[in-house]
Amino acid sequence: MSDADAGRTMVDIKAVHKSFGTLEVLRGIDLEVRTGEVTVVLGPSGSGKSTLLRTINHLEKVDSGWISVDGSLVGYRRDNRATARRASGKGGGGGRAGKLYELSEREVLKQRTQIGFVFQNFNLFPHLTVLENIAEAPVSALKRPRKDALDRARRLLDRVGLADKAGAYPKQLSGGQQQRVAIARALALEPKLLLFDEPTSALDPELVGEVLDVIKDLALQGTTMIVVTHEIGFAREVADTVVFMDEGRIVEQGAPGDVLDAPRHDRTKAFLSKVL
Ligand code: ADP
Ligand code: MG
């Protein structure tokens, strides 16, 4: 990120609703994330945190509202040509001119390469070595020369402190090491944005710190991130903005010192009293 980018809007979420059957999981989400900032999302289980992350890279489609990442609508493209087919149920999002058209699956996949996603359960390819796990997507999705992808994978492994594990298979690593590989793998596509869904929840307590340290390091380098976590200490130290979600809504958001130390809403207070 260049200094000129800092402070620009990276993610813009407007009036997003999402239901699964009759269950409304996101009930009107508005959120803005600026370039170079870290947003930590807190909230009880079932409040819609994972669904929100998944809508940002179009693993879930929104029912209404819209999301843009770095100025591009997620899953849609705006076009003024009158002959193109109009996407059903969409129109006028963002108040700008032009109709909305749904991206093809291929276009969605391309868009998704710009957004890194780190899951709770690492999701590494078990049959590939650590190095191959990291180099796979740059070769297959970005058509990078294999040698370049492997060189870059080595540098990324070094960055997450695992230079000596290049030839290991995931099952030979601890959970913390696997998650650091998963982070390196997400970085390999040089994403504009990184999403983390409870990246340390599946780890033994003594392994949490090494993963949080890697994420902290990325934050210091200006990586734009949205992190769903219950690690309040991490939120306090690293977040620019803390968002508290409950029942599909953002109940409260602000600087960590405000939301964590002086929450205004009873539901935030109740949640924090349980996790602190
Ligand atoms: P959180 O991450 O905050 O725990 P989720 O976004 O995973 O919350 O889930 C919110 C609600 O949506 C939960 O009640 C969950 O069971 C439901 N849900 C999530 N994904 C699906 C799905 N694919 N189909 C049906 N219900 C879902
Ligand atoms: Mg979740």
JSON list of C-alpha atoms and ligand atoms in Angstrom, two decimals, residues 20 23 25 43-52 60 197-198 228, ligand 1:
[
{"chain": "A", "resi": 20, "resn": "PHE", "atom": "CA", "xyz": [-31.35, -18.50, 4.91]},
{"chain": "A", "resi": 23, "resn": "LEU", "atom": "CA", "xyz": [-33.98, -16.98, 9.14]},
{"chain": "A", "resi": 25, "resn": "VAL", "atom": "CA", "xyz": [-29.06, -13.62, 9.39]},
{"chain": "A", "resi": 43, "resn": "GLY", "atom": "CA", "xyz": [-20.24, -10.95, 18.67]},
{"chain": "A", "resi": 44, "resn": "PRO", "atom": "CA", "xyz": [-21.93, -14.04, 20.03]},
{"chain": "A", "resi": 45, "resn": "SER", "atom": "CA", "xyz": [-22.14, -17.27, 18.09]},
{"chain": "A", "resi": 46, "resn": "GLY", "atom": "CA", "xyz": [-24.88, -17.10, 15.47]},
{"chain": "A", "resi": 47, "resn": "SER", "atom": "CA", "xyz": [-24.85, -13.30, 15.20]},
{"chain": "A", "resi": 48, "resn": "GLY", "atom": "CA", "xyz": [-23.92, -13.41, 11.51]},
{"chain": "A", "resi": 49, "resn": "LYS", "atom": "CA", "xyz": [-20.15, -12.72, 11.61]},
{"chain": "A", "resi": 50, "resn": "SER", "atom": "CA", "xyz": [-19.13, -15.56, 9.29]},
{"chain": "A", "resi": 51, "resn": "THR", "atom": "CA", "xyz": [-21.98, -14.85, 6.92]},
{"chain": "A", "resi": 52, "resn": "LEU", "atom": "CA", "xyz": [-20.91, -11.22, 6.72]},
{"chain": "A", "resi": 60, "resn": "GLU", "atom": "CA", "xyz": [-22.73, -15.93, -0.14]},
{"chain": "A", "resi": 197, "resn": "ASP", "atom": "CA", "xyz": [-12.78, -15.96, 10.42]},
{"chain": "A", "resi": 198, "resn": "GLU", "atom": "CA", "xyz": [-11.81, -16.89, 13.98]},
{"chain": "A", "resi": 228, "resn": "VAL", "atom": "CA", "xyz": [-13.54, -12.03, 13.39]},
{"chain": "B", "resi": 1, "resn": "ADP", "atom": "P1", "xyz": [-21.47, -16.48, 13.52]},
{"chain": "B", "resi": 1, "resn": "ADP", "atom": "O1", "xyz": [-20.30, -16.60, 12.61]},
{"chain": "B", "resi": 1, "resn": "ADP", "atom": "O2", "xyz": [-21.61, -15.14, 14.14]},
{"chain": "B", "resi": 1, "resn": "ADP", "atom": "O3", "xyz": [-21.48, -17.55, 14.57]},
{"chain": "B", "resi": 1, "resn": "ADP", "atom": "P2", "xyz": [-23.01, -17.29, 11.22]},
{"chain": "B", "resi": 1, "resn": "ADP", "atom": "O4", "xyz": [-22.90, -16.21, 10.20]},
{"chain": "B", "resi": 1, "resn": "ADP", "atom": "O5", "xyz": [-22.16, -18.49, 11.01]},
{"chain": "B", "resi": 1, "resn": "ADP", "atom": "O6", "xyz": [-22.80, -16.67, 12.67]},
{"chain": "B", "resi": 1, "resn": "ADP", "atom": "O7", "xyz": [-24.48, -17.81, 11.29]},
{"chain": "B", "resi": 1, "resn": "ADP", "atom": "C1", "xyz": [-25.58, -16.97, 11.55]},
{"chain": "B", "resi": 1, "resn": "ADP", "atom": "C2", "xyz": [-26.84, -17.81, 11.51]},
{"chain": "B", "resi": 1, "resn": "ADP", "atom": "O8", "xyz": [-27.05, -18.26, 10.19]},
{"chain": "B", "resi": 1, "resn": "ADP", "atom": "C3", "xyz": [-26.79, -19.05, 12.39]},
{"chain": "B", "resi": 1, "resn": "ADP", "atom": "O9", "xyz": [-28.07, -19.22, 12.97]},
{"chain": "B", "resi": 1, "resn": "ADP", "atom": "C4", "xyz": [-26.49, -20.14, 11.41]},
{"chain": "B", "resi": 1, "resn": "ADP", "atom": "O10", "xyz": [-27.00, -21.37, 11.84]},
{"chain": "B", "resi": 1, "resn": "ADP", "atom": "C5", "xyz": [-27.19, -19.66, 10.14]},
{"chain": "B", "resi": 1, "resn": "ADP", "atom": "N1", "xyz": [-26.53, -20.12, 8.91]},
{"chain": "B", "resi": 1, "resn": "ADP", "atom": "C6", "xyz": [-25.28, -19.82, 8.53]},
{"chain": "B", "resi": 1, "resn": "ADP", "atom": "N2", "xyz": [-25.01, -20.35, 7.31]},
{"chain": "B", "resi": 1, "resn": "ADP", "atom": "C7", "xyz": [-26.14, -21.00, 6.93]},
{"chain": "B", "resi": 1, "resn": "ADP", "atom": "C8", "xyz": [-26.50, -21.75, 5.76]},
{"chain": "B", "resi": 1, "resn": "ADP", "atom": "N3", "xyz": [-25.66, -21.92, 4.74]},
{"chain": "B", "resi": 1, "resn": "ADP", "atom": "N4", "xyz": [-27.75, -22.26, 5.71]},
{"chain": "B", "resi": 1, "resn": "ADP", "atom": "C9", "xyz": [-28.63, -22.06, 6.73]},
{"chain": "B", "resi": 1, "resn": "ADP", "atom": "N5", "xyz": [-28.35, -21.37, 7.85]},
{"chain": "B", "resi": 1, "resn": "ADP", "atom": "C10", "xyz": [-27.12, -20.84, 7.95]}
]
